[in-house]
XYZ file of C-alpha atoms in Angstrom:
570
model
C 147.183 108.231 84.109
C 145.667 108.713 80.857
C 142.394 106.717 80.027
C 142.442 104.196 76.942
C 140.638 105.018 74.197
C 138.457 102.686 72.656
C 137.201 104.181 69.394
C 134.081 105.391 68.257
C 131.397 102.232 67.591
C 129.638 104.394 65.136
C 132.470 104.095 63.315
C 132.592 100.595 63.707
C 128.936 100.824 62.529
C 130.210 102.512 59.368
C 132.660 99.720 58.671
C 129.685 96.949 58.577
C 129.030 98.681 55.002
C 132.417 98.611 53.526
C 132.629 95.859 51.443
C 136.302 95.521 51.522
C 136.170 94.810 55.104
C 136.096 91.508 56.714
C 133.423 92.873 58.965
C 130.756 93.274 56.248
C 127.058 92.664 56.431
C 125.615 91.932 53.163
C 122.523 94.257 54.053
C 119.882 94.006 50.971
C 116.606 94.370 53.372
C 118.896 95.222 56.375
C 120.118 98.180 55.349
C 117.958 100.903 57.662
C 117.896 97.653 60.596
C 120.038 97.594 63.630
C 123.067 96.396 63.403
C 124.900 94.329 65.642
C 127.620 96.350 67.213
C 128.949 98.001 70.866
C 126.108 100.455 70.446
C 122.667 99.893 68.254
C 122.298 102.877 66.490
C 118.442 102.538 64.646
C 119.118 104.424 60.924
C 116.169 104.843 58.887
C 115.434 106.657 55.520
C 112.076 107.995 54.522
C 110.771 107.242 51.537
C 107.663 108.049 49.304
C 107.182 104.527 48.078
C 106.840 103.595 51.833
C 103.902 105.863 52.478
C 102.565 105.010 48.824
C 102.277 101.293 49.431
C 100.945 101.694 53.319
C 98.102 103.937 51.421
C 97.196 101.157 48.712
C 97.004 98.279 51.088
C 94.867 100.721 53.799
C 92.394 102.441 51.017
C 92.773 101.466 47.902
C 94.249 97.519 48.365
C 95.387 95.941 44.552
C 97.879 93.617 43.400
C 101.378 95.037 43.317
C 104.352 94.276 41.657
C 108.040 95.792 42.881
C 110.594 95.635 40.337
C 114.499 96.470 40.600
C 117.983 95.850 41.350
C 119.465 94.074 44.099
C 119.674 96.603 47.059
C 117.060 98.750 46.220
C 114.799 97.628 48.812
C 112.074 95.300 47.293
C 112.730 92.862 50.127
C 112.777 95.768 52.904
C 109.358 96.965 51.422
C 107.965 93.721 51.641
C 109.220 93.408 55.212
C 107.611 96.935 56.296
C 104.259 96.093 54.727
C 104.313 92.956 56.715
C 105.017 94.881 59.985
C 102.240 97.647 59.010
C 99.568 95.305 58.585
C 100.481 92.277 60.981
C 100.239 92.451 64.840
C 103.715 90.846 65.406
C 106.828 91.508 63.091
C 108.770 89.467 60.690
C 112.020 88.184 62.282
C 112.964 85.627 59.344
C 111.210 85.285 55.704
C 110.294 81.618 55.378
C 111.771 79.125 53.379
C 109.836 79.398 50.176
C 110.151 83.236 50.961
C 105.977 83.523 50.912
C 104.226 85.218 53.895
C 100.508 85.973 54.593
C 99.036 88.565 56.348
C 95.605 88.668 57.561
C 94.330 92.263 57.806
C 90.262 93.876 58.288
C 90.340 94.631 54.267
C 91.014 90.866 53.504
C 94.589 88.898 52.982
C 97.876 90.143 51.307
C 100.240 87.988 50.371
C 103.551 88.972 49.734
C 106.006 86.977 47.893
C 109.760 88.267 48.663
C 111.644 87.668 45.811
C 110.105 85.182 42.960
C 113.450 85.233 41.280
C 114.395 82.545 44.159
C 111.857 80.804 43.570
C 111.545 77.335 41.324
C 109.411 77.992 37.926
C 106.352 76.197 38.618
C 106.027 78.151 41.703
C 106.205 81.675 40.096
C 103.726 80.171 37.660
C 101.526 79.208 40.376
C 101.585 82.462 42.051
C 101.598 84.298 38.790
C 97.969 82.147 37.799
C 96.364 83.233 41.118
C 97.190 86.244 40.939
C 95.927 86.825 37.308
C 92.763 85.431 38.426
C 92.853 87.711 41.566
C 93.532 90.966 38.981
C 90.872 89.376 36.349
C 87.949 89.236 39.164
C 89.147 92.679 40.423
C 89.889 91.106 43.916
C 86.240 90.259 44.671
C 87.919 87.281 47.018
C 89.920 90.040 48.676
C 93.438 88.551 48.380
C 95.942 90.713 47.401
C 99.418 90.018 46.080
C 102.682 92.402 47.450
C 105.548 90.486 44.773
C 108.889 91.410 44.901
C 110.299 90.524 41.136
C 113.327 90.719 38.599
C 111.953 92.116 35.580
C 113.660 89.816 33.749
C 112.638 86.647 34.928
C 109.429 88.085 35.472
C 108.972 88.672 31.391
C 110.382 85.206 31.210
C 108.259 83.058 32.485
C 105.061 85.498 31.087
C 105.773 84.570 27.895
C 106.717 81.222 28.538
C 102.930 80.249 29.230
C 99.873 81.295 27.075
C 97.537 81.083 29.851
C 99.562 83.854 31.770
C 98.623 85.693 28.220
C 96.225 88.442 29.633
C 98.406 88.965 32.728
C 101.300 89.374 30.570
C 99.294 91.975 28.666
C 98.521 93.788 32.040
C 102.408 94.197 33.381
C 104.151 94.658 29.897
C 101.471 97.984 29.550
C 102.455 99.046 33.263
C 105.971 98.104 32.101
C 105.918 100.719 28.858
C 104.823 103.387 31.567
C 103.860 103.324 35.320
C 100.619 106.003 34.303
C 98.945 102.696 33.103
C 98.788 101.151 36.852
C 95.020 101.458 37.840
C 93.246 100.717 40.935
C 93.567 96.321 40.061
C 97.301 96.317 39.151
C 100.027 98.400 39.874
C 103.988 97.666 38.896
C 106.226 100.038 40.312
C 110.256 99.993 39.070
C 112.534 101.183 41.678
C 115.322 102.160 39.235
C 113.123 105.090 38.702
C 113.987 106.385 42.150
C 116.538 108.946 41.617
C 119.136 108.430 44.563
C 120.864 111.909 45.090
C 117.032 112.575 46.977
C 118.090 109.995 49.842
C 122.155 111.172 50.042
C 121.872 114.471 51.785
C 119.645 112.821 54.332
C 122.565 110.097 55.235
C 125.191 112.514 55.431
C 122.702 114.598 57.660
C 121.729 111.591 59.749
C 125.522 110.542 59.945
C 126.856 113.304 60.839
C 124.765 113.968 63.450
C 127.388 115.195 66.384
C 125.710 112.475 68.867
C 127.082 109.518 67.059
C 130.919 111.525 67.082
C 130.967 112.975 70.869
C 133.117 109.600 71.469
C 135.784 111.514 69.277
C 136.031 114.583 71.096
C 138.684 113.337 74.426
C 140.386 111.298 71.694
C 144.235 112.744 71.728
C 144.806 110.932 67.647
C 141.739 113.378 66.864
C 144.447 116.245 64.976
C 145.259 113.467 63.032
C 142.110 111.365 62.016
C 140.942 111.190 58.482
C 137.696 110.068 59.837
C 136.943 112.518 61.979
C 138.136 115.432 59.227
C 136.154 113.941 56.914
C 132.983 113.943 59.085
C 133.589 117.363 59.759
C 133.891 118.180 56.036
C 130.616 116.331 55.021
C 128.806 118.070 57.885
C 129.141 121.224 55.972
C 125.793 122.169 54.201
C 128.500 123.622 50.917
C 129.687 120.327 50.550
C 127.239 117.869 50.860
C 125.394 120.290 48.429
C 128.081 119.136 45.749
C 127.696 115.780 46.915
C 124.528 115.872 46.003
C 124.940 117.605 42.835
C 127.163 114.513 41.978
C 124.423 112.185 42.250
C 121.907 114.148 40.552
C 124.182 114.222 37.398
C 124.133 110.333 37.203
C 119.939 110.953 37.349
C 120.758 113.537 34.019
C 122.767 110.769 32.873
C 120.080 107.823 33.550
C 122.988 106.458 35.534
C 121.008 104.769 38.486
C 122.608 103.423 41.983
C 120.744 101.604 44.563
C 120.172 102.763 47.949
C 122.363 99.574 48.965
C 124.992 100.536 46.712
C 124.909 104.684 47.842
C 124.811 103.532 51.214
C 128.312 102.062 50.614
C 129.856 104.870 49.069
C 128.750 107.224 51.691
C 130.108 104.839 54.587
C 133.688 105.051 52.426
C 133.328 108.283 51.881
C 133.784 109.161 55.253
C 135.852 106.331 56.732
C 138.098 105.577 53.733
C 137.625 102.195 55.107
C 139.438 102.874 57.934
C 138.433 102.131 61.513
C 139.635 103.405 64.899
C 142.217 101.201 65.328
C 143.934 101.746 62.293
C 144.110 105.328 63.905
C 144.833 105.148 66.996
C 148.015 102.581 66.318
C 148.970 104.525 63.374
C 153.067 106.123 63.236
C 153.972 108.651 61.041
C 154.433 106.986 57.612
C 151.046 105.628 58.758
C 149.144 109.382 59.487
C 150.641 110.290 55.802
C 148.506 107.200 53.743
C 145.616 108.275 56.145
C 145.469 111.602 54.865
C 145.278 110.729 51.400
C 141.857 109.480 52.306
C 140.218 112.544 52.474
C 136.816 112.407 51.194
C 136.830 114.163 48.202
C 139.779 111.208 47.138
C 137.358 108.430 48.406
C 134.128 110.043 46.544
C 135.970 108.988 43.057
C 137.689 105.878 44.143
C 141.319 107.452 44.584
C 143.663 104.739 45.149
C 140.677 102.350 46.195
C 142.434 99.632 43.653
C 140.559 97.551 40.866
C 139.005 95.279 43.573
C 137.154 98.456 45.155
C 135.936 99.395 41.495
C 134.533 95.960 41.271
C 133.188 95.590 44.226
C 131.414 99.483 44.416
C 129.362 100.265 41.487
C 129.016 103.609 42.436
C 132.779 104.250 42.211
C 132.588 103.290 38.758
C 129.846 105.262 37.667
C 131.739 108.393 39.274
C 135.265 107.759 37.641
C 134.210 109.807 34.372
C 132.917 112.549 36.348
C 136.118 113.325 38.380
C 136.825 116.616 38.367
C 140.610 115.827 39.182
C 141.204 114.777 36.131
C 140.251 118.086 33.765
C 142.615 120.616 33.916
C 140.685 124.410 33.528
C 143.596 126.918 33.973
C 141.772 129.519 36.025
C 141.619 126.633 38.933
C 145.018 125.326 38.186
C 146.498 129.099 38.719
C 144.234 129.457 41.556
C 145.849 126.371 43.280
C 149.271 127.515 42.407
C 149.291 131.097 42.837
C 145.901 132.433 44.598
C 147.610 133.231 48.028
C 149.654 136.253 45.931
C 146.665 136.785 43.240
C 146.389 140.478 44.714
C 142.281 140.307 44.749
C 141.865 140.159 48.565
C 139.102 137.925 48.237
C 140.636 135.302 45.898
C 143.419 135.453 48.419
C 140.739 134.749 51.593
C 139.248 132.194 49.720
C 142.731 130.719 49.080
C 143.263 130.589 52.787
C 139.854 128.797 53.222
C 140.448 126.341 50.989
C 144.313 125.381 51.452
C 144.723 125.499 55.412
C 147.153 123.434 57.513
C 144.802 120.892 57.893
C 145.651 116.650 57.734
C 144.636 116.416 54.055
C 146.807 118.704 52.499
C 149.727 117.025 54.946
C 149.830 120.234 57.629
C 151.973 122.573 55.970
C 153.808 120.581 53.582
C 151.826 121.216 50.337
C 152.689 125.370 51.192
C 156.544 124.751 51.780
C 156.287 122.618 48.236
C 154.517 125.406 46.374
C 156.779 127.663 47.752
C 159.622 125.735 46.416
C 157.949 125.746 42.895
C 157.264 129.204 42.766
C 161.530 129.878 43.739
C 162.702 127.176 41.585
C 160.068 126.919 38.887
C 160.609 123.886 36.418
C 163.118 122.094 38.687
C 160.075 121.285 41.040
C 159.576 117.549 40.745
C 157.011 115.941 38.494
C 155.498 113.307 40.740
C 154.468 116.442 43.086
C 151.960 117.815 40.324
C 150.774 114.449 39.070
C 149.525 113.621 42.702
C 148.875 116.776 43.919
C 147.251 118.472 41.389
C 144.353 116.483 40.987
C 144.262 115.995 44.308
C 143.756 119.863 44.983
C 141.225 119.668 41.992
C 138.869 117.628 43.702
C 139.225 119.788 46.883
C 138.883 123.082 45.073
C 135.725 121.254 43.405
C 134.041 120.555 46.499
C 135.248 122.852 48.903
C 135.533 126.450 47.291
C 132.663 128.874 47.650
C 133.094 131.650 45.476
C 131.926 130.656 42.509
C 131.125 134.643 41.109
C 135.289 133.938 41.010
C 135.944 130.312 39.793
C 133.130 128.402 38.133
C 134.451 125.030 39.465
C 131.284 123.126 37.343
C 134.272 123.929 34.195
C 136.088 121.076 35.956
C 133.445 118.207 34.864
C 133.610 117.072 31.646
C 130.290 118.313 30.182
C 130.208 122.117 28.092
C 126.645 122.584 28.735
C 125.696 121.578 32.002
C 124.909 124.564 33.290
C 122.597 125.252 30.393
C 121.300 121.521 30.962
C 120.273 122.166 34.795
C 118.716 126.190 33.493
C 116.338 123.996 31.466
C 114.098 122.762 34.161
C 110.671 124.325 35.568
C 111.957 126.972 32.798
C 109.583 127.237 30.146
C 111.159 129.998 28.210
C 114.339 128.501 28.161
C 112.968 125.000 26.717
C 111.666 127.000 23.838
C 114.421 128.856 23.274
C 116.928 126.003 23.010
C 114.733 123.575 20.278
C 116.555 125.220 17.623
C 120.169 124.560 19.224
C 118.661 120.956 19.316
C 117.205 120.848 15.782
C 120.372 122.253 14.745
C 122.067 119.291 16.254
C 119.707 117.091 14.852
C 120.419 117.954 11.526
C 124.299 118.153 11.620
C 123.760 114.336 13.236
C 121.339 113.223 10.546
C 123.815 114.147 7.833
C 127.327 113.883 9.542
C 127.855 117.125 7.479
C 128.292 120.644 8.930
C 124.941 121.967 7.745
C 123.664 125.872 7.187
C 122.277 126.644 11.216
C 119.575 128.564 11.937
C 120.056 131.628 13.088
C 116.535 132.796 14.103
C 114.322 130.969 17.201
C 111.246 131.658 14.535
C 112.236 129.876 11.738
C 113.743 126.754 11.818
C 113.396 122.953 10.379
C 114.166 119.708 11.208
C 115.864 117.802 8.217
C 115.223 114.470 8.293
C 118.200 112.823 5.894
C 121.113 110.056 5.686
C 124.896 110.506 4.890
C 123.368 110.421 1.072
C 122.386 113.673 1.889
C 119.038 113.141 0.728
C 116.528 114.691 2.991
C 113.360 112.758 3.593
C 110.914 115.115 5.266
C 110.742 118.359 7.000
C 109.755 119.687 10.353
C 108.905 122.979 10.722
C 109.164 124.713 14.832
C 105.336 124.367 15.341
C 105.919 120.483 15.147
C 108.660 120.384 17.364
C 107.649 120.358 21.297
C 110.649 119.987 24.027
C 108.274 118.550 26.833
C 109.762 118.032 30.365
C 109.529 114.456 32.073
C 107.179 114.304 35.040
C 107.389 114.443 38.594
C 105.950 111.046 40.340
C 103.794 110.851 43.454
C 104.421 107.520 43.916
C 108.134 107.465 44.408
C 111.079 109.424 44.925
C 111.598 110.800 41.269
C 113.447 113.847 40.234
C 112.577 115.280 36.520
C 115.753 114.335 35.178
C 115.283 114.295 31.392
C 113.079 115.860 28.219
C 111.648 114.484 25.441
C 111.277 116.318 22.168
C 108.448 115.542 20.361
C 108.042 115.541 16.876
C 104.589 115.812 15.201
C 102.883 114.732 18.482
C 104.601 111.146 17.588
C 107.617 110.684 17.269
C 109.530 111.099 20.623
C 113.145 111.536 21.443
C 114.676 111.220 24.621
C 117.178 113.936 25.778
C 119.302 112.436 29.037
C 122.476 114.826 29.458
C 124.531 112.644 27.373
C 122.212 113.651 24.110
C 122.151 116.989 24.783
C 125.816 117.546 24.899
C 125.967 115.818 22.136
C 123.425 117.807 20.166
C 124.833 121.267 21.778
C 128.307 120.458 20.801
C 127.128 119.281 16.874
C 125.395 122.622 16.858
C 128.141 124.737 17.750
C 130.327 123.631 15.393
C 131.635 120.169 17.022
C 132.831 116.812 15.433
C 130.875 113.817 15.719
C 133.323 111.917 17.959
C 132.675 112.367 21.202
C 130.215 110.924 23.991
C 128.967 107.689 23.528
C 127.633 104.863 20.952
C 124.608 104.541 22.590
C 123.798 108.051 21.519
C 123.838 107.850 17.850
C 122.109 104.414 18.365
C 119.350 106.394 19.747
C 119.440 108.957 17.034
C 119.612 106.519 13.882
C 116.128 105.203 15.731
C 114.959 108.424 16.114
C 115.367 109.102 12.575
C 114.135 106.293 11.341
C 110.660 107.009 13.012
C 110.878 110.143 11.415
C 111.321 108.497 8.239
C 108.181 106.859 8.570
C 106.128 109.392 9.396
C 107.223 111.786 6.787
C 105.454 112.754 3.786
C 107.687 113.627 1.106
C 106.901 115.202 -2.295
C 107.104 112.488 -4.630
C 107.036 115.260 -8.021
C 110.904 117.180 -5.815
C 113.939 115.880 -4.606
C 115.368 117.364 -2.057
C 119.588 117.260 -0.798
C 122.263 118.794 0.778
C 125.041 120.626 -0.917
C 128.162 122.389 -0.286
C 127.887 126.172 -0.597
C 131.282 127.408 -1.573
C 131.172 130.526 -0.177
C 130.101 129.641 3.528
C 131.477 126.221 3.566
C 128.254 124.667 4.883
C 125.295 122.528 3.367
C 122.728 124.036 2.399
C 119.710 122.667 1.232
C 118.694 122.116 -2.720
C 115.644 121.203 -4.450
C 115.827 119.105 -7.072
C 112.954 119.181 -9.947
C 111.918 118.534 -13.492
């Protein structure tokens, strides 16, 4: 007699983060705790913060403020310092969500979250603690406050006599290199997420938490179980990863609560053993449509999932299903009979008889459209094909064959990504950027520089009037910083104009500026860009010195069919 299976309680573990699921935990400071299931399995992620605020309160105690969204682990923080420096741990925060811990370099008290709390508390614990930062802790109380910025700036400007402690956080607020050894505020939407998602996938894939999976007889045909094989593979979760990192190019910024979600859907696909192991056929064929490269963007989630996952939405421009680049679309079609052996292995690879590609069905289909051509029907290639997209994306190898990065909707990525740690190749791209600057100043399809020594920025308006000029030796492209306090990724540049004026180059702007200097239109990428631009011009406006005795424009030149510039005089 054949035993019953049961199902896999890590899986069951999984499902407490789904948020679709009426088995949900809403884990903000839980996320890395036990949970209650058949089996505990005890999930932690390392962080640098962790370390960073153990090594304040143990040799260097101060005052500090955490600041962030909900779910990126203020309130777990809080918790941990509590169990580092207290000799029993914190089962439940109190009611007014204050605890004190005595410890041999004096008292720390650490305020959960003062958004909860009513505004003449925060005031209160705001006015001690300004006198704690003012006497530089001489009475060796120390504050650990977990705050919304926000409400935090509110009620600091509410009340003059909070005047010099709002001068203290709204410095640390314009950069964290202002914290000193009596006040530190550290943001947590600086962490850059994609640091913490290889280490899930790693830590849930571990082959301990699936050996319940391996007598299971539905195993051929589990989506779970395919997709934890697939996101065990060190290829893929590299371009999982790479995913995340371009929301840190594009200052997009998701919450260790929030990635945790995503990765628990990315393998289940919100499915759970049961739905499995009583599944029929009609049944196994949804399933497989929740492979994980589907689930990564939201496939078929529904508008509730996008509302409910904020990481789905952030991904849904970046789905590489949706871009057709031929070379891939021919490759999907037709790279079984390419005649390059290795296209043809790497075919094979990619497009086996496995559950998400529905066994052999997607071969007999292409092999119908390759004898019947245009009679093949339509709904086939607008499900399939950006299905296979999004597999090809993640899955393929070879990229000296198929650059599958031409499948995300950004010309100059790779260029972006060549930037950093590369010192020659920040220099050498300032005068694609000043370029760009110019053609955006002007809206006009300006004369481009041709040589990497000689080139100026043109500060003008749609008037075409230009302003002031900056020649190369005032233009630095300067690389943000590393942090040592947190988990931060350079993600971003600044060029810097006259040692002043600074503009801020996310992905987003650089595109922007690349595509202007190449030749490109001014409609595309977003509002917020030229927003940023027009102030970035202004400032340059300001600090410009133009000669009042010249005037100096743009014109046409007939003969290239660019501006050019023009001096006007007496």
């Amino acid at each position: 007699m054949k035993q019953k299976v049961i199902g896999n309680p890590f899986v069951t573990y999984l499902d407490k983060f789904n948020v679709l699921s009426p088995n949900h935990s809403k884990i903000y400071d839980e996320y890395n705790r036990e949970m209650e299931t058949e089996e505990s399995f005890d999930f932690t992620i390392a962080t640098k913060i962790e370390e960073h605020l153990k090594n304040i309160f143990s040799n260097n105690p101060h005052s500090v403020i955490l600041t962030g969204n909900a779910g990126d682990g203020k309130t777990r923080l809080c918790r941990l310092i509590h169990d580092q420096f207290s000799d029993k741990s914190l089962v439940n925060w109190p009611e007014n969500g204050v605890v004190t811990v005595q410890y041999e370099k004096g008292t720390i008290k650490i305020v959960k979250d003062l958004s909860e709390l009513k505004e003449e508390i925060i005031y209160g614990i705001l006015l001690e603690l300004q006198r704690c930062v003012c006497n530089r802790h001489k009475d060796k109380v120390f504050f650990l406050i977990a705050a919304n910025e926000g409400k935090l700036s509110k009620v600091l400007m509410r009340y003059n006599e909070l005047s010099v402690l709002r001068q203290y956080i709204m410095a640390r607020f314009d950069s964290y290199e202002n914290n000193d050894d009596h006040l530190s505020v550290i943001n947590l939407l600086d962490v850059t997420s994609s640091v913490y998602v290889e280490r899930v996938l790693n830590e849930w894939n571990k082959e301990e938490y699936w050996k319940a999976c391996e007598q299971c007889e539905k195993k051929p045909q589990c989506i779970i179980y395919l997709n934890h094989r697939r996101t065990s593979q060190p290829s893929i979760q590299r371009k999982i990863v790479s995913q995340y990192r371009l929301l840190n190019y594009l200052e997009t910024h998701i919450t260790l609560r929030e990635m945790l979600i995503h990765m628990s859907y990315l393998i289940t696909g919100g499915y759970v053993c049961k739905d499995i192991l009583e599944a029929d056929h009609t049944h196994i064929r949804e399933q497989s449509k929740k492979a994980y490269y589907q689930n990564f963007y939201g496939v078929g989630v529904g508008e509730e999932g996008f509302s409910e996952m904020k990481a789905l939405r952030a991904f849904r421009s970046l789905d590489p299903g949706l871009y057709s680049y031929s070379p891939i679309d021919d490759f999907i079609m037709n790279g079984d009979i390419n005649g390059d052996e290795e296209i043809e292995r790497l075919y094979n690879e990619v497009f086996d008889d496995d559950l998400d590609i529905e066994f052999d069905y997607f071969k007999k289909k292409v092999r119908f459209y390759r004898e019947y051509g245009q009679n093949i029907d339509q709904p086939f290639l607008e499900h399939w094909m950006p299905k296979l997209r999004r597999k090809v994306y993640f899955e393929l190898e070879g990229q000296n064959y198929l650059n599958t990065l031409k499948l995300l909707p950004f010309e100059y990525l790779e260029q972006y990504i060549g930037l950093f740690d590369n010192d020659s190749a920040q220099s050498n791209v300032r005068k694609d950027l000043v370029n760009g600057l110019n053609r955006a100043f002007s809206r006009r399809l300006t004369h481009k520089f041709k040589s990497k020594g000689s080139f100026y920025l043109k500060v003008s308006n749609e008037t075409l009037m230009i302003y002031g000029s900056f020649d190369r030796r005032k233009i630095e492209l300067l690389q943000e910083k590393g942090r040592d306090d947190l988990d931060h990724l350079p993600s971003k540049f600044f060029l810097v104009v006259d040692g002043e004026v600074r503009l801020k180059i996310n992905l987003s702007v650089f595109e922007y500026l690349m595509r202007l200097s190449s030749g490109g239109t001014h409609n595309i990428l977003s509002q917020e860009v030229e927003i940023l631009l027009n102030t970035f011009r202004n400032e340059l406006i300001r600090i410009s010195e133009p000669d009042m005795d010249v005037l100096e424009i743009y014109r046409l030149d007939k003969d290239s069919g660019v501006y050019v510039e023009h001096v006007l005089d007496e």
